[in-house]
């Protein structure tokens, strides 16, 4: 959840603004209060305060004021997707007027054939290596920013192409995923610079929101790094359910904390 404000008119609440009080709202307020965005003389985009772990170069210059474009992109139409892939590939193209290409393919009438649980499991195991968090390519401090940028673009493009191959398998349906490279760059750098990475998940269905591969990636970076689940909205669970989940996490060696929506930790 992000910081939300609602203007109240008349005598209700004396005309005051109502500010969200959830976990996400609290984080947003603290970041807005203590975090400042500063542009360095060397072209670096520096984020201070609570955003200090995501200070990085902005090689492509997208975004306002030289900042990275951190707008989440989960869905694109075919044209935007084509242009984005072309940009990642550093390829240029020229469109010719009236050069129409007609693609003839076999149409499908009716519903798609249903996939059995056994077939779905086989397909998931077959594509397990592709259904992962994209990894940052190896790098050193001596690398030139342009070389680093090109390597990250190339690896991200390979990851996108692998997912496109998975989507060709009719037995699987790939859910919407983050397509903005800048978002992944921020995640890579946060994981590298943090000692503990916390995943905030809904306590009502924590395994649905938990990402085990992110935990594996953090361990790949450094085995001394820790991961933890923050189970939000724990007050919506009965004491019996909380005890059952606690037993499950303890048995599987998963570090966790409960977050009550209104009463704090």
Short mmCIF file of N, CA, C and O in Angstrom, two decimals, residues 177-249:
data_model
loop_
_atom_site.label_atom_id
_atom_site.label_comp_id
_atom_site.label_asym_id
_atom_site.label_seq_id
_atom_site.Cartn_x
_atom_site.Cartn_y
_atom_site.Cartn_z
N UNK A 177 4.50 -9.99 -15.06
CA UNK A 177 5.74 -9.81 -14.32
C UNK A 177 6.35 -8.47 -14.67
O UNK A 177 6.00 -7.85 -15.68
N UNK A 178 7.29 -8.02 -13.82
CA UNK A 178 7.91 -6.72 -13.99
C UNK A 178 8.79 -6.71 -15.24
O UNK A 178 9.69 -7.54 -15.39
N UNK A 179 8.52 -5.74 -16.14
CA UNK A 179 9.25 -5.65 -17.41
C UNK A 179 10.20 -4.45 -17.47
O UNK A 179 10.87 -4.25 -18.48
N UNK A 180 10.25 -3.66 -16.42
CA UNK A 180 11.12 -2.49 -16.39
C UNK A 180 12.47 -2.88 -15.80
O UNK A 180 12.57 -3.22 -14.61
N UNK A 181 13.51 -2.81 -16.59
CA UNK A 181 14.85 -3.19 -16.15
C UNK A 181 15.29 -2.36 -14.95
O UNK A 181 15.99 -2.87 -14.06
N UNK A 182 14.91 -1.08 -14.90
CA UNK A 182 15.34 -0.22 -13.80
C UNK A 182 14.83 -0.73 -12.46
O UNK A 182 15.51 -0.60 -11.43
N UNK A 183 13.63 -1.32 -12.43
CA UNK A 183 13.10 -1.88 -11.19
C UNK A 183 13.99 -3.03 -10.72
O UNK A 183 14.34 -3.13 -9.53
N UNK A 184 14.38 -3.90 -11.64
CA UNK A 184 15.24 -5.03 -11.28
C UNK A 184 16.62 -4.55 -10.86
O UNK A 184 17.25 -5.13 -9.97
N UNK A 185 17.12 -3.49 -11.50
CA UNK A 185 18.42 -2.95 -11.09
C UNK A 185 18.38 -2.47 -9.64
O UNK A 185 19.35 -2.66 -8.89
N UNK A 186 17.29 -1.84 -9.26
CA UNK A 186 17.17 -1.41 -7.87
C UNK A 186 17.15 -2.61 -6.93
O UNK A 186 17.79 -2.60 -5.87
N UNK A 187 16.43 -3.66 -7.31
CA UNK A 187 16.38 -4.86 -6.47
C UNK A 187 17.76 -5.49 -6.35
O UNK A 187 18.17 -5.90 -5.26
N UNK A 188 18.49 -5.60 -7.45
CA UNK A 188 19.84 -6.18 -7.41
C UNK A 188 20.72 -5.44 -6.42
O UNK A 188 21.41 -6.06 -5.60
N UNK A 189 20.69 -4.12 -6.49
CA UNK A 189 21.58 -3.34 -5.65
C UNK A 189 21.14 -3.34 -4.18
O UNK A 189 21.98 -3.33 -3.28
N UNK A 190 19.85 -3.36 -3.96
CA UNK A 190 19.36 -3.46 -2.58
C UNK A 190 19.80 -4.78 -1.96
O UNK A 190 20.26 -4.84 -0.81
N UNK A 191 19.67 -5.87 -2.72
CA UNK A 191 20.08 -7.18 -2.20
C UNK A 191 21.57 -7.23 -1.93
O UNK A 191 22.02 -7.83 -0.95
N UNK A 192 22.37 -6.60 -2.78
CA UNK A 192 23.82 -6.61 -2.61
C UNK A 192 24.25 -5.81 -1.39
O UNK A 192 25.22 -6.17 -0.72
N UNK A 193 23.54 -4.75 -1.06
CA UNK A 193 23.99 -3.84 -0.01
C UNK A 193 23.30 -4.06 1.33
O UNK A 193 23.60 -3.37 2.30
N UNK A 194 22.37 -4.98 1.38
CA UNK A 194 21.62 -5.22 2.61
C UNK A 194 22.12 -6.47 3.31
O UNK A 194 22.49 -7.45 2.66
N UNK A 195 22.11 -6.43 4.63
CA UNK A 195 22.45 -7.62 5.42
C UNK A 195 21.23 -8.52 5.60
O UNK A 195 21.36 -9.75 5.66
N UNK A 196 20.05 -7.91 5.69
CA UNK A 196 18.80 -8.66 5.86
C UNK A 196 17.79 -8.14 4.85
O UNK A 196 17.59 -6.92 4.75
N UNK A 197 17.17 -9.03 4.10
CA UNK A 197 16.13 -8.67 3.14
C UNK A 197 14.81 -9.22 3.66
O UNK A 197 14.68 -10.42 3.91
N UNK A 198 13.84 -8.33 3.83
CA UNK A 198 12.54 -8.71 4.39
C UNK A 198 11.48 -8.68 3.29
O UNK A 198 11.35 -7.69 2.57
N UNK A 199 10.75 -9.78 3.17
CA UNK A 199 9.61 -9.83 2.26
C UNK A 199 8.33 -9.60 3.07
O UNK A 199 8.05 -10.34 4.00
N UNK A 200 7.59 -8.57 2.71
CA UNK A 200 6.32 -8.29 3.37
C UNK A 200 5.23 -9.06 2.63
O UNK A 200 4.99 -8.83 1.45
N UNK A 201 4.59 -9.99 3.33
CA UNK A 201 3.58 -10.85 2.71
C UNK A 201 2.28 -10.78 3.51
O UNK A 201 2.29 -10.40 4.69
N UNK A 202 1.20 -11.12 2.88
CA UNK A 202 -0.10 -11.16 3.54
C UNK A 202 -0.18 -12.42 4.39
O UNK A 202 -0.01 -13.54 3.89
N UNK A 203 -0.43 -12.25 5.68
CA UNK A 203 -0.45 -13.39 6.60
C UNK A 203 -1.56 -14.37 6.28
O UNK A 203 -1.50 -15.54 6.70
N UNK A 204 -2.57 -13.94 5.53
CA UNK A 204 -3.68 -14.84 5.23
C UNK A 204 -3.31 -15.90 4.19
O UNK A 204 -3.93 -16.94 4.12
N UNK A 205 -2.27 -15.62 3.38
CA UNK A 205 -1.79 -16.60 2.40
C UNK A 205 -0.32 -16.33 2.12
O UNK A 205 0.05 -15.92 1.03
N UNK A 206 0.55 -16.52 3.09
CA UNK A 206 1.95 -16.10 2.96
C UNK A 206 2.72 -16.82 1.86
O UNK A 206 3.58 -16.22 1.22
N UNK A 207 2.43 -18.10 1.62
CA UNK A 207 3.18 -18.84 0.62
C UNK A 207 2.85 -18.38 -0.80
O UNK A 207 3.67 -18.57 -1.71
N UNK A 208 1.69 -17.79 -0.98
CA UNK A 208 1.34 -17.27 -2.30
C UNK A 208 2.21 -16.06 -2.65
O UNK A 208 2.59 -15.87 -3.81
N UNK A 209 2.55 -15.25 -1.65
CA UNK A 209 3.31 -14.03 -1.89
C UNK A 209 4.81 -14.22 -1.67
O UNK A 209 5.61 -13.41 -2.16
N UNK A 210 5.20 -15.24 -0.96
CA UNK A 210 6.62 -15.48 -0.72
C UNK A 210 7.31 -15.90 -2.01
O UNK A 210 6.75 -16.61 -2.83
N UNK A 211 8.55 -15.43 -2.19
CA UNK A 211 9.34 -15.78 -3.36
C UNK A 211 10.58 -16.53 -2.92
O UNK A 211 11.60 -15.92 -2.58
N UNK A 212 10.54 -17.87 -2.93
CA UNK A 212 11.71 -18.64 -2.50
C UNK A 212 12.94 -18.40 -3.37
O UNK A 212 14.08 -18.46 -2.88
N UNK A 213 12.73 -18.13 -4.66
CA UNK A 213 13.88 -17.91 -5.54
C UNK A 213 14.60 -16.61 -5.21
O UNK A 213 15.81 -16.51 -5.40
N UNK A 214 13.87 -15.60 -4.72
CA UNK A 214 14.54 -14.38 -4.26
C UNK A 214 15.44 -14.70 -3.08
O UNK A 214 16.57 -14.19 -3.00
N UNK A 215 14.99 -15.55 -2.18
CA UNK A 215 15.81 -15.97 -1.05
C UNK A 215 17.05 -16.72 -1.53
O UNK A 215 18.15 -16.54 -1.00
N UNK A 216 16.86 -17.57 -2.55
CA UNK A 216 18.00 -18.30 -3.11
C UNK A 216 19.01 -17.34 -3.75
O UNK A 216 20.22 -17.51 -3.61
N UNK A 217 18.50 -16.32 -4.45
CA UNK A 217 19.37 -15.34 -5.09
C UNK A 217 20.19 -14.57 -4.05
O UNK A 217 21.39 -14.33 -4.24
N UNK A 218 19.57 -14.20 -2.95
CA UNK A 218 20.28 -13.48 -1.89
C UNK A 218 21.39 -14.34 -1.32
O UNK A 218 22.50 -13.85 -1.03
N UNK A 219 21.13 -15.64 -1.16
CA UNK A 219 22.16 -16.55 -0.66
C UNK A 219 23.29 -16.70 -1.66
O UNK A 219 24.46 -16.85 -1.28
N UNK A 220 22.96 -16.65 -2.95
CA UNK A 220 24.00 -16.72 -3.99
C UNK A 220 24.93 -15.52 -3.91
O UNK A 220 26.13 -15.65 -4.16
N UNK A 221 24.39 -14.36 -3.57
CA UNK A 221 25.23 -13.16 -3.45
C UNK A 221 26.21 -13.31 -2.30
O UNK A 221 27.41 -13.05 -2.44
N UNK A 222 25.69 -13.75 -1.15
CA UNK A 222 26.53 -13.92 0.04
C UNK A 222 25.79 -14.84 1.01
O UNK A 222 24.66 -14.55 1.40
N UNK A 223 26.42 -15.91 1.38
CA UNK A 223 25.77 -16.88 2.26
C UNK A 223 25.51 -16.32 3.66
O UNK A 223 24.71 -16.89 4.41
N UNK A 224 26.16 -15.21 4.02
CA UNK A 224 25.94 -14.61 5.34
C UNK A 224 24.72 -13.70 5.38
O UNK A 224 24.30 -13.28 6.46
N UNK A 225 24.16 -13.38 4.22
CA UNK A 225 22.96 -12.55 4.19
C UNK A 225 21.76 -13.34 4.69
O UNK A 225 21.67 -14.54 4.49
N UNK A 226 20.83 -12.65 5.33
CA UNK A 226 19.65 -13.28 5.91
C UNK A 226 18.39 -12.79 5.19
O UNK A 226 18.34 -11.68 4.66
N UNK A 227 17.38 -13.64 5.20
CA UNK A 227 16.07 -13.27 4.69
C UNK A 227 15.03 -13.51 5.77
O UNK A 227 15.22 -14.33 6.66
N UNK A 228 13.93 -12.78 5.67
CA UNK A 228 12.88 -12.89 6.68
C UNK A 228 11.54 -12.55 6.05
O UNK A 228 11.46 -11.74 5.13
N UNK A 229 10.48 -13.19 6.57
CA UNK A 229 9.12 -12.86 6.17
C UNK A 229 8.49 -11.97 7.23
O UNK A 229 8.56 -12.26 8.42
N UNK A 230 7.88 -10.87 6.79
CA UNK A 230 7.09 -10.03 7.67
C UNK A 230 5.63 -10.29 7.33
O UNK A 230 5.15 -9.91 6.25
N UNK A 231 4.92 -10.96 8.23
CA UNK A 231 3.55 -11.39 7.99
C UNK A 231 2.59 -10.28 8.38
O UNK A 231 2.26 -10.10 9.55
N UNK A 232 2.17 -9.53 7.36
CA UNK A 232 1.32 -8.38 7.58
C UNK A 232 -0.14 -8.81 7.79
O UNK A 232 -0.56 -9.88 7.36
N UNK A 233 -0.93 -7.96 8.47
CA UNK A 233 -2.35 -8.21 8.74
C UNK A 233 -2.56 -9.47 9.57
O UNK A 233 -3.52 -10.22 9.37
N UNK A 234 -1.65 -9.71 10.50
CA UNK A 234 -1.75 -10.91 11.33
C UNK A 234 -2.98 -10.89 12.23
O UNK A 234 -3.46 -11.94 12.67
N UNK A 235 -3.50 -9.68 12.48
CA UNK A 235 -4.68 -9.59 13.34
C UNK A 235 -5.94 -10.16 12.68
O UNK A 235 -6.95 -10.38 13.34
N UNK A 236 -5.87 -10.42 11.36
CA UNK A 236 -7.01 -11.00 10.66
C UNK A 236 -7.02 -12.52 10.76
O UNK A 236 -7.95 -13.17 10.26
N UNK A 237 -5.98 -13.11 11.38
CA UNK A 237 -5.92 -14.55 11.56
C UNK A 237 -6.34 -14.92 12.98
O UNK A 237 -6.08 -14.17 13.93
N UNK A 238 -6.92 -16.06 13.12
CA UNK A 238 -7.27 -16.56 14.45
C UNK A 238 -6.00 -17.01 15.16
O UNK A 238 -4.99 -17.33 14.49
N UNK A 239 -5.99 -17.07 16.48
CA UNK A 239 -4.80 -17.57 17.20
C UNK A 239 -4.39 -18.97 16.76
O UNK A 239 -3.20 -19.28 16.70
N UNK A 240 -5.37 -19.82 16.41
CA UNK A 240 -5.06 -21.18 15.97
C UNK A 240 -4.31 -21.17 14.65
O UNK A 240 -3.33 -21.92 14.47
N UNK A 241 -4.73 -20.30 13.73
CA UNK A 241 -4.04 -20.22 12.44
C UNK A 241 -2.63 -19.67 12.61
O UNK A 241 -1.69 -20.14 11.96
N UNK A 242 -2.47 -18.68 13.46
CA UNK A 242 -1.13 -18.14 13.69
C UNK A 242 -0.21 -19.20 14.28
O UNK A 242 0.97 -19.29 13.90
N UNK A 243 -0.71 -20.00 15.20
CA UNK A 243 0.12 -21.07 15.77
C UNK A 243 0.47 -22.12 14.70
O UNK A 243 1.61 -22.60 14.67
N UNK A 244 -0.48 -22.43 13.83
CA UNK A 244 -0.22 -23.41 12.77
C UNK A 244 0.85 -22.90 11.81
O UNK A 244 1.77 -23.65 11.43
N UNK A 245 0.75 -21.63 11.41
CA UNK A 245 1.76 -21.07 10.52
C UNK A 245 3.12 -20.97 11.23
O UNK A 245 4.16 -21.22 10.61
N UNK A 246 3.11 -20.61 12.49
CA UNK A 246 4.37 -20.53 13.24
C UNK A 246 5.04 -21.89 13.28
O UNK A 246 6.27 -22.00 13.11
N UNK A 247 4.27 -22.96 13.50
CA UNK A 247 4.84 -24.31 13.51
C UNK A 247 5.44 -24.65 12.14
O UNK A 247 6.52 -25.24 12.05
N UNK A 248 4.74 -24.26 11.08
CA UNK A 248 5.23 -24.55 9.73
C UNK A 248 6.55 -23.83 9.45
O UNK A 248 7.50 -24.42 8.94
N UNK A 249 6.60 -22.54 9.78
CA UNK A 249 7.83 -21.77 9.53
C UNK A 249 8.98 -22.29 10.38
O UNK A 249 10.12 -22.37 9.90
#
